[in-house]
C-alpha atoms as a PDB file:
ATOM      1  CA  UNK A   1      -3.079  25.072   4.734  1.00  0.00           C
ATOM      2  CA  UNK A   2      -2.086  21.559   3.729  1.00  0.00           C
ATOM      3  CA  UNK A   3      -1.786  19.934   0.326  1.00  0.00           C
ATOM      4  CA  UNK A   4      -4.757  17.669   1.113  1.00  0.00           C
ATOM      5  CA  UNK A   5      -7.149  20.290   2.472  1.00  0.00           C
ATOM      6  CA  UNK A   6     -10.722  19.165   1.815  1.00  0.00           C
ATOM      7  CA  UNK A   7      -9.685  15.757   0.487  1.00  0.00           C
ATOM      8  CA  UNK A   8     -11.446  12.583   1.605  1.00  0.00           C
ATOM      9  CA  UNK A   9      -8.983   9.707   1.789  1.00  0.00           C
ATOM     10  CA  UNK A  10      -9.418   5.991   2.482  1.00  0.00           C
ATOM     11  CA  UNK A  11      -6.263   4.221   3.686  1.00  0.00           C
ATOM     12  CA  UNK A  12      -6.935   0.512   3.259  1.00  0.00           C
ATOM     13  CA  UNK A  13      -4.829  -1.919   5.240  1.00  0.00           C
ATOM     14  CA  UNK A  14      -3.855  -0.174   8.486  1.00  0.00           C
ATOM     15  CA  UNK A  15      -2.917  -2.620  11.227  1.00  0.00           C
ATOM     16  CA  UNK A  16      -0.107  -1.463  13.517  1.00  0.00           C
ATOM     17  CA  UNK A  17       1.131   2.044  14.231  1.00  0.00           C
ATOM     18  CA  UNK A  18       4.445   0.840  12.768  1.00  0.00           C
ATOM     19  CA  UNK A  19       2.849   0.356   9.334  1.00  0.00           C
ATOM     20  CA  UNK A  20       3.252   2.523   6.254  1.00  0.00           C
ATOM     21  CA  UNK A  21      -0.531   2.832   6.156  1.00  0.00           C
ATOM     22  CA  UNK A  22      -0.609   4.352   9.644  1.00  0.00           C
ATOM     23  CA  UNK A  23       2.176   6.798   8.767  1.00  0.00           C
ATOM     24  CA  UNK A  24       0.290   7.771   5.609  1.00  0.00           C
ATOM     25  CA  UNK A  25      -2.953   8.341   7.512  1.00  0.00           C
ATOM     26  CA  UNK A  26      -1.065  10.550   9.987  1.00  0.00           C
ATOM     27  CA  UNK A  27       0.581  12.702   7.307  1.00  0.00           C
ATOM     28  CA  UNK A  28      -2.689  12.924   5.365  1.00  0.00           C
ATOM     29  CA  UNK A  29      -4.481  14.261   8.437  1.00  0.00           C
ATOM     30  CA  UNK A  30      -1.671  16.722   9.094  1.00  0.00           C
ATOM     31  CA  UNK A  31      -2.080  17.924   5.504  1.00  0.00           C
ATOM     32  CA  UNK A  32      -5.787  18.615   5.967  1.00  0.00           C
ATOM     33  CA  UNK A  33      -7.470  15.414   4.759  1.00  0.00           C
ATOM     34  CA  UNK A  34     -10.480  13.689   6.253  1.00  0.00           C
ATOM     35  CA  UNK A  35      -9.202  10.129   6.640  1.00  0.00           C
ATOM     36  CA  UNK A  36     -10.915   6.761   6.911  1.00  0.00           C
ATOM     37  CA  UNK A  37      -8.947   3.569   7.583  1.00  0.00           C
ATOM     38  CA  UNK A  38      -9.799  -0.095   7.162  1.00  0.00           C
ATOM     39  CA  UNK A  39      -8.938  -3.627   8.171  1.00  0.00           C
ATOM     40  CA  UNK A  40     -10.842  -6.850   8.801  1.00  0.00           C
ATOM     41  CA  UNK A  41     -11.125  -9.975  10.894  1.00  0.00           C
ATOM     42  CA  UNK A  42      -9.099 -10.347  14.074  1.00  0.00           C
ATOM     43  CA  UNK A  43      -6.888  -7.398  13.094  1.00  0.00           C
ATOM     44  CA  UNK A  44      -9.882  -5.046  13.094  1.00  0.00           C
ATOM     45  CA  UNK A  45      -9.791  -4.688  16.871  1.00  0.00           C
ATOM     46  CA  UNK A  46      -6.111  -3.729  16.749  1.00  0.00           C
ATOM     47  CA  UNK A  47      -6.839  -1.154  14.057  1.00  0.00           C
ATOM     48  CA  UNK A  48      -9.597   0.398  16.144  1.00  0.00           C
ATOM     49  CA  UNK A  49      -7.214   0.738  19.079  1.00  0.00           C
ATOM     50  CA  UNK A  50      -4.329   2.241  17.139  1.00  0.00           C
ATOM     51  CA  UNK A  51      -6.713   4.645  15.343  1.00  0.00           C
ATOM     52  CA  UNK A  52      -6.846   6.557  18.628  1.00  0.00           C
ATOM     53  CA  UNK A  53      -3.116   7.337  18.233  1.00  0.00           C
ATOM     54  CA  UNK A  54      -3.656   9.397  15.098  1.00  0.00           C
ATOM     55  CA  UNK A  55      -3.969  13.194  15.413  1.00  0.00           C
ATOM     56  CA  UNK A  56      -7.739  12.826  14.952  1.00  0.00           C
ATOM     57  CA  UNK A  57      -9.406   9.441  15.498  1.00  0.00           C
ATOM     58  CA  UNK A  58     -10.716   8.352  12.067  1.00  0.00           C
ATOM     59  CA  UNK A  59     -13.646   6.086  11.262  1.00  0.00           C
ATOM     60  CA  UNK A  60     -12.585   2.444  10.892  1.00  0.00           C
ATOM     61  CA  UNK A  61     -14.269   0.423   8.157  1.00  0.00           C
ATOM     62  CA  UNK A  62     -14.254  -3.358   7.966  1.00  0.00           C
ATOM     63  CA  UNK A  63     -12.893  -4.270   4.538  1.00  0.00           C
ATOM     64  CA  UNK A  64     -11.462  -7.557   3.321  1.00  0.00           C
ATOM     65  CA  UNK A  65     -10.392  -6.830  -0.257  1.00  0.00           C
ATOM     66  CA  UNK A  66     -10.755 -10.526  -1.157  1.00  0.00           C
ATOM     67  CA  UNK A  67     -14.392 -10.661   0.005  1.00  0.00           C
ATOM     68  CA  UNK A  68     -16.910  -9.715  -2.713  1.00  0.00           C
ATOM     69  CA  UNK A  69     -19.539  -8.783  -0.114  1.00  0.00           C
ATOM     70  CA  UNK A  70     -17.173  -6.325   1.584  1.00  0.00           C
ATOM     71  CA  UNK A  71     -16.228  -4.798  -1.756  1.00  0.00           C
ATOM     72  CA  UNK A  72     -19.854  -4.445  -2.821  1.00  0.00           C
ATOM     73  CA  UNK A  73     -20.673  -2.765   0.475  1.00  0.00           C
ATOM     74  CA  UNK A  74     -17.711  -0.380   0.474  1.00  0.00           C
ATOM     75  CA  UNK A  75     -19.549   2.580  -1.049  1.00  0.00           C
ATOM     76  CA  UNK A  76     -22.333   2.389   1.529  1.00  0.00           C
ATOM     77  CA  UNK A  77     -19.840   1.973   4.378  1.00  0.00           C
ATOM     78  CA  UNK A  78     -17.860   5.015   3.279  1.00  0.00           C
ATOM     79  CA  UNK A  79     -20.984   7.138   2.782  1.00  0.00           C
ATOM     80  CA  UNK A  80     -21.851   6.641   6.449  1.00  0.00           C
ATOM     81  CA  UNK A  81     -18.964   9.016   7.147  1.00  0.00           C
ATOM     82  CA  UNK A  82     -18.259  11.084   4.004  1.00  0.00           C
ATOM     83  CA  UNK A  83     -20.128  11.688   0.763  1.00  0.00           C
ATOM     84  CA  UNK A  84     -17.347  10.448  -1.523  1.00  0.00           C
ATOM     85  CA  UNK A  85     -13.618   9.886  -1.900  1.00  0.00           C
ATOM     86  CA  UNK A  86     -10.836  11.874  -3.500  1.00  0.00           C
ATOM     87  CA  UNK A  87      -8.120   9.337  -2.822  1.00  0.00           C
ATOM     88  CA  UNK A  88      -7.515   5.699  -1.944  1.00  0.00           C
ATOM     89  CA  UNK A  89      -4.351   4.160  -0.533  1.00  0.00           C
ATOM     90  CA  UNK A  90      -3.719   0.437  -1.088  1.00  0.00           C
ATOM     91  CA  UNK A  91      -1.428  -0.633   1.765  1.00  0.00           C
ATOM     92  CA  UNK A  92      -2.167  -4.353   1.533  1.00  0.00           C
ATOM     93  CA  UNK A  93       0.036  -7.393   0.925  1.00  0.00           C
ATOM     94  CA  UNK A  94       0.402 -10.945   2.187  1.00  0.00           C
ATOM     95  CA  UNK A  95       2.421 -14.018   1.324  1.00  0.00           C
ATOM     96  CA  UNK A  96       2.779 -17.058   3.576  1.00  0.00           C
ATOM     97  CA  UNK A  97       6.339 -16.706   4.949  1.00  0.00           C
ATOM     98  CA  UNK A  98       6.566 -20.413   5.681  1.00  0.00           C
ATOM     99  CA  UNK A  99       6.054 -21.454   2.053  1.00  0.00           C
ATOM    100  CA  UNK A 100       6.747 -18.462  -0.210  1.00  0.00           C
ATOM    101  CA  UNK A 101       9.636 -16.496   1.306  1.00  0.00           C
ATOM    102  CA  UNK A 102      13.197 -17.001   2.475  1.00  0.00           C
ATOM    103  CA  UNK A 103      14.571 -19.045  -0.430  1.00  0.00           C
ATOM    104  CA  UNK A 104      11.451 -21.150  -1.046  1.00  0.00           C
ATOM    105  CA  UNK A 105      10.705 -19.919  -4.565  1.00  0.00           C
ATOM    106  CA  UNK A 106      11.088 -23.320  -6.237  1.00  0.00           C
ATOM    107  CA  UNK A 107       8.923 -25.024  -3.619  1.00  0.00           C
ATOM    108  CA  UNK A 108       6.087 -22.478  -3.381  1.00  0.00           C
ATOM    109  CA  UNK A 109       2.703 -24.278  -3.757  1.00  0.00           C
ATOM    110  CA  UNK A 110       0.152 -22.793  -6.122  1.00  0.00           C
ATOM    111  CA  UNK A 111      -2.515 -22.446  -3.430  1.00  0.00           C
ATOM    112  CA  UNK A 112      -0.293 -20.080  -1.438  1.00  0.00           C
ATOM    113  CA  UNK A 113       0.961 -18.302  -4.556  1.00  0.00           C
ATOM    114  CA  UNK A 114      -2.640 -17.739  -5.657  1.00  0.00           C
ATOM    115  CA  UNK A 115      -3.463 -16.245  -2.264  1.00  0.00           C
ATOM    116  CA  UNK A 116      -0.438 -13.920  -2.416  1.00  0.00           C
ATOM    117  CA  UNK A 117      -1.390 -12.718  -5.897  1.00  0.00           C
ATOM    118  CA  UNK A 118      -5.018 -12.216  -4.891  1.00  0.00           C
ATOM    119  CA  UNK A 119      -4.259 -10.256  -1.721  1.00  0.00           C
ATOM    120  CA  UNK A 120      -1.205  -8.344  -2.926  1.00  0.00           C
ATOM    121  CA  UNK A 121      -1.934  -7.684  -6.615  1.00  0.00           C
ATOM    122  CA  UNK A 122      -5.453  -8.394  -7.831  1.00  0.00           C
ATOM    123  CA  UNK A 123      -6.867  -6.556  -4.828  1.00  0.00           C
ATOM    124  CA  UNK A 124      -5.616  -3.248  -6.232  1.00  0.00           C
ATOM    125  CA  UNK A 125      -8.032  -3.712  -9.128  1.00  0.00           C
ATOM    126  CA  UNK A 126     -10.790  -4.920  -6.776  1.00  0.00           C
ATOM    127  CA  UNK A 127     -10.377  -1.906  -4.516  1.00  0.00           C
ATOM    128  CA  UNK A 128     -10.298   0.486  -7.464  1.00  0.00           C
ATOM    129  CA  UNK A 129     -13.533  -0.942  -8.853  1.00  0.00           C
ATOM    130  CA  UNK A 130     -15.226  -0.757  -5.441  1.00  0.00           C
ATOM    131  CA  UNK A 131     -14.079   2.834  -4.862  1.00  0.00           C
ATOM    132  CA  UNK A 132     -14.825   4.080  -8.373  1.00  0.00           C
ATOM    133  CA  UNK A 133     -18.478   5.049  -7.667  1.00  0.00           C
ATOM    134  CA  UNK A 134     -17.216   7.215  -4.793  1.00  0.00           C
ATOM    135  CA  UNK A 135     -14.781   9.136  -7.005  1.00  0.00           C
ATOM    136  CA  UNK A 136     -17.256  10.819  -9.288  1.00  0.00           C
ATOM    137  CA  UNK A 137     -15.079  13.881  -9.880  1.00  0.00           C
ATOM    138  CA  UNK A 138     -11.859  11.917 -10.298  1.00  0.00           C
ATOM    139  CA  UNK A 139      -9.088  11.411  -7.806  1.00  0.00           C
ATOM    140  CA  UNK A 140      -5.998   9.422  -7.015  1.00  0.00           C
ATOM    141  CA  UNK A 141      -5.251   5.789  -6.146  1.00  0.00           C
ATOM    142  CA  UNK A 142      -1.828   5.065  -4.656  1.00  0.00           C
ATOM    143  CA  UNK A 143      -0.370   1.645  -3.866  1.00  0.00           C
ATOM    144  CA  UNK A 144       2.850   0.501  -2.231  1.00  0.00           C
ATOM    145  CA  UNK A 145       5.430  -1.739  -3.856  1.00  0.00           C
ATOM    146  CA  UNK A 146       8.940  -3.046  -3.320  1.00  0.00           C
ATOM    147  CA  UNK A 147      10.683  -2.866  -6.709  1.00  0.00           C
ATOM    148  CA  UNK A 148       9.280  -5.810  -8.660  1.00  0.00           C
ATOM    149  CA  UNK A 149      11.575  -5.313 -11.647  1.00  0.00           C
ATOM    150  CA  UNK A 150      14.395  -7.492 -10.278  1.00  0.00           C
ATOM    151  CA  UNK A 151      14.837 -10.650  -8.198  1.00  0.00           C
ATOM    152  CA  UNK A 152      15.666  -9.996  -4.533  1.00  0.00           C
ATOM    153  CA  UNK A 153      17.217 -12.364  -1.991  1.00  0.00           C
ATOM    154  CA  UNK A 154      14.563 -13.993   0.214  1.00  0.00           C
ATOM    155  CA  UNK A 155      11.623 -12.072  -1.332  1.00  0.00           C
ATOM    156  CA  UNK A 156      10.726 -14.867  -3.769  1.00  0.00           C
ATOM    157  CA  UNK A 157       6.989 -15.073  -4.549  1.00  0.00           C
ATOM    158  CA  UNK A 158       6.247 -11.720  -2.977  1.00  0.00           C
ATOM    159  CA  UNK A 159       8.559 -10.270  -5.605  1.00  0.00           C
ATOM    160  CA  UNK A 160       6.363 -11.869  -8.250  1.00  0.00           C
ATOM    161  CA  UNK A 161       3.273 -10.466  -6.532  1.00  0.00           C
ATOM    162  CA  UNK A 162       4.785  -6.969  -6.512  1.00  0.00           C
ATOM    163  CA  UNK A 163       5.637  -7.250 -10.209  1.00  0.00           C
ATOM    164  CA  UNK A 164       1.992  -8.146 -10.834  1.00  0.00           C
ATOM    165  CA  UNK A 165       0.899  -5.200  -8.684  1.00  0.00           C
ATOM    166  CA  UNK A 166       3.034  -2.840 -10.763  1.00  0.00           C
ATOM    167  CA  UNK A 167       1.546  -4.135 -14.005  1.00  0.00           C
ATOM    168  CA  UNK A 168      -1.962  -3.922 -12.548  1.00  0.00           C
ATOM    169  CA  UNK A 169      -1.368  -0.277 -11.655  1.00  0.00           C
ATOM    170  CA  UNK A 170      -0.407   0.543 -15.239  1.00  0.00           C
ATOM    171  CA  UNK A 171      -3.560  -1.057 -16.625  1.00  0.00           C
ATOM    172  CA  UNK A 172      -5.692   0.752 -14.043  1.00  0.00           C
ATOM    173  CA  UNK A 173      -4.041   4.001 -15.100  1.00  0.00           C
ATOM    174  CA  UNK A 174      -5.102   3.234 -18.663  1.00  0.00           C
ATOM    175  CA  UNK A 175      -8.689   2.292 -17.867  1.00  0.00           C
ATOM    176  CA  UNK A 176      -9.422   4.845 -15.127  1.00  0.00           C
ATOM    177  CA  UNK A 177      -7.740   7.808 -16.783  1.00  0.00           C
ATOM    178  CA  UNK A 178     -10.833   8.769 -18.800  1.00  0.00           C
ATOM    179  CA  UNK A 179     -12.679   9.110 -15.465  1.00  0.00           C
ATOM    180  CA  UNK A 180     -10.033  11.504 -14.171  1.00  0.00           C
ATOM    181  CA  UNK A 181      -8.670   8.886 -11.758  1.00  0.00           C
ATOM    182  CA  UNK A 182      -4.901   8.539 -11.498  1.00  0.00           C
ATOM    183  CA  UNK A 183      -3.185   5.343 -10.328  1.00  0.00           C
ATOM    184  CA  UNK A 184       0.427   5.367  -9.143  1.00  0.00           C
ATOM    185  CA  UNK A 185       2.718   3.394  -6.857  1.00  0.00           C
ATOM    186  CA  UNK A 186       5.392   4.317  -4.340  1.00  0.00           C
ATOM    187  CA  UNK A 187       8.357   1.940  -4.264  1.00  0.00           C
ATOM    188  CA  UNK A 188       9.851   2.221  -0.788  1.00  0.00           C
ATOM    189  CA  UNK A 189      13.128   0.909   0.485  1.00  0.00           C
ATOM    190  CA  UNK A 190      13.091  -1.725   3.246  1.00  0.00           C
ATOM    191  CA  UNK A 191      11.181  -0.489   6.285  1.00  0.00           C
ATOM    192  CA  UNK A 192      10.681  -2.059   9.678  1.00  0.00           C
ATOM    193  CA  UNK A 193       7.062  -3.182   9.573  1.00  0.00           C
ATOM    194  CA  UNK A 194       5.101  -6.193  10.768  1.00  0.00           C
ATOM    195  CA  UNK A 195       5.248  -7.609   7.226  1.00  0.00           C
ATOM    196  CA  UNK A 196       9.013  -7.128   6.979  1.00  0.00           C
ATOM    197  CA  UNK A 197       9.582  -9.064  10.189  1.00  0.00           C
ATOM    198  CA  UNK A 198       8.012 -12.111   8.535  1.00  0.00           C
ATOM    199  CA  UNK A 199      10.564 -12.169   5.703  1.00  0.00           C
ATOM    200  CA  UNK A 200      13.555 -14.422   6.514  1.00  0.00           C
ATOM    201  CA  UNK A 201      16.806 -12.651   5.637  1.00  0.00           C
ATOM    202  CA  UNK A 202      15.218  -9.196   5.394  1.00  0.00           C
ATOM    203  CA  UNK A 203      18.047  -7.804   7.523  1.00  0.00           C
ATOM    204  CA  UNK A 204      20.435  -8.391   4.602  1.00  0.00           C
ATOM    205  CA  UNK A 205      18.404  -5.984   2.458  1.00  0.00           C
ATOM    206  CA  UNK A 206      18.489  -3.377   5.194  1.00  0.00           C
ATOM    207  CA  UNK A 207      22.282  -3.536   5.451  1.00  0.00           C
ATOM    208  CA  UNK A 208      22.661  -3.304   1.660  1.00  0.00           C
ATOM    209  CA  UNK A 209      20.569  -0.122   1.614  1.00  0.00           C
ATOM    210  CA  UNK A 210      22.719   1.547   4.220  1.00  0.00           C
ATOM    211  CA  UNK A 211      25.818   0.834   2.137  1.00  0.00           C
ATOM    212  CA  UNK A 212      24.489   1.861  -1.287  1.00  0.00           C
ATOM    213  CA  UNK A 213      21.768   4.499  -0.920  1.00  0.00           C
ATOM    214  CA  UNK A 214      23.448   7.848  -1.695  1.00  0.00           C
ATOM    215  CA  UNK A 215      21.025   9.758   0.539  1.00  0.00           C
ATOM    216  CA  UNK A 216      21.320   7.142   3.250  1.00  0.00           C
ATOM    217  CA  UNK A 217      18.407   5.085   4.515  1.00  0.00           C
ATOM    218  CA  UNK A 218      16.658   4.806   7.864  1.00  0.00           C
ATOM    219  CA  UNK A 219      14.516   1.680   7.884  1.00  0.00           C
ATOM    220  CA  UNK A 220      12.682   2.953  10.979  1.00  0.00           C
ATOM    221  CA  UNK A 221      11.564   6.227   9.357  1.00  0.00           C
ATOM    222  CA  UNK A 222       8.244   5.826   7.540  1.00  0.00           C
ATOM    223  CA  UNK A 223       7.694   9.552   7.025  1.00  0.00           C
ATOM    224  CA  UNK A 224       9.444   9.934   3.619  1.00  0.00           C
ATOM    225  CA  UNK A 225       7.298   7.158   2.143  1.00  0.00           C
ATOM    226  CA  UNK A 226       4.110   8.526   3.693  1.00  0.00           C
ATOM    227  CA  UNK A 227       4.874  12.026   2.384  1.00  0.00           C
ATOM    228  CA  UNK A 228       5.371  10.671  -1.150  1.00  0.00           C
ATOM    229  CA  UNK A 229       2.042   8.857  -1.002  1.00  0.00           C
ATOM    230  CA  UNK A 230       0.318  12.039   0.169  1.00  0.00           C
ATOM    231  CA  UNK A 231       1.978  14.076  -2.574  1.00  0.00           C
ATOM    232  CA  UNK A 232       0.550  11.671  -5.172  1.00  0.00           C
ATOM    233  CA  UNK A 233      -2.869  11.923  -3.509  1.00  0.00           C
ATOM    234  CA  UNK A 234      -2.734  15.710  -3.799  1.00  0.00           C
ATOM    235  CA  UNK A 235      -3.361  17.975  -6.780  1.00  0.00           C
ATOM    236  CA  UNK A 236       0.380  18.515  -7.270  1.00  0.00           C
ATOM    237  CA  UNK A 237       0.588  15.586  -9.735  1.00  0.00           C
ATOM    238  CA  UNK A 238      -2.444  16.249 -11.958  1.00  0.00           C
ATOM    239  CA  UNK A 239      -0.935  14.700 -15.104  1.00  0.00           C
ATOM    240  CA  UNK A 240       0.956  11.778 -13.548  1.00  0.00           C
ATOM    241  CA  UNK A 241      -0.449   8.251 -13.741  1.00  0.00           C
ATOM    242  CA  UNK A 242       0.919   4.759 -14.264  1.00  0.00           C
ATOM    243  CA  UNK A 243       4.089   5.892 -12.495  1.00  0.00           C
ATOM    244  CA  UNK A 244       6.291   4.285  -9.824  1.00  0.00           C
ATOM    245  CA  UNK A 245       7.931   6.827  -7.533  1.00  0.00           C
ATOM    246  CA  UNK A 246      11.000   5.487  -5.725  1.00  0.00           C
ATOM    247  CA  UNK A 247      11.468   6.514  -2.112  1.00  0.00           C
ATOM    248  CA  UNK A 248      14.600   4.541  -1.315  1.00  0.00           C
ATOM    249  CA  UNK A 249      17.414   7.020  -0.750  1.00  0.00           C
ATOM    250  CA  UNK A 250      18.426   6.633  -4.395  1.00  0.00           C
ATOM    251  CA  UNK A 251      19.336   2.941  -4.072  1.00  0.00           C
ATOM    252  CA  UNK A 252      17.443   1.941  -7.230  1.00  0.00           C
ATOM    253  CA  UNK A 253      19.631   4.200  -9.415  1.00  0.00           C
ATOM    254  CA  UNK A 254      22.991   2.871  -8.223  1.00  0.00           C
ATOM    255  CA  UNK A 255      25.149   0.125  -9.741  1.00  0.00           C
ATOM    256  CA  UNK A 256      27.569  -2.063  -7.809  1.00  0.00           C
END
């Protein structure tokens, strides 16, 4: 038996098999969940192909979390495959690397900042609202962050977007708690993903982690992060909401 036996889980934002979303979907299936995954646009074809690499090929839903029509149609799209949801994973973020990352904080144009905030932060609320009718008996929403409490080299406006995501999660915890819906985040250390490759200077963060994380850190190993997400989706954290769980080898707790 797995910790997610009988659970119905939507993992939103699965593109490559090197993504945290893919790793989460894999662990969730191994732990007994029925999993659905989503993407949109040109990436949807890639998602459909990599879905075949999971232990059991899941349904793939088209979902752009910035498109009101997609959000309004989410419940119907999900009900084509399962009769409700017990958990939702928000594995979605985007910031234009040419204008918002790599030391461009002071030059970042509002249009691109607004897009980053919409996709990376506000969408957590949008997804929660869209999924709420499917979670009639309560459940768990889990998002992914990269510690938004401090300023990182090169991360710039995505750091601001993650700080907004973390605040959004706390307010969702407040407003969804009466419905029995928990909302938490997992703050992972630097991992080799498609998104990470777009961040100029990201290698410097990776090297810092190896030097300072007391448990060590393998930026190619997505399993610890995926397992933490699945733990929060399970019934093993029934009274935990508004929390940020660090999966970073202990880096966040260390001084110089």
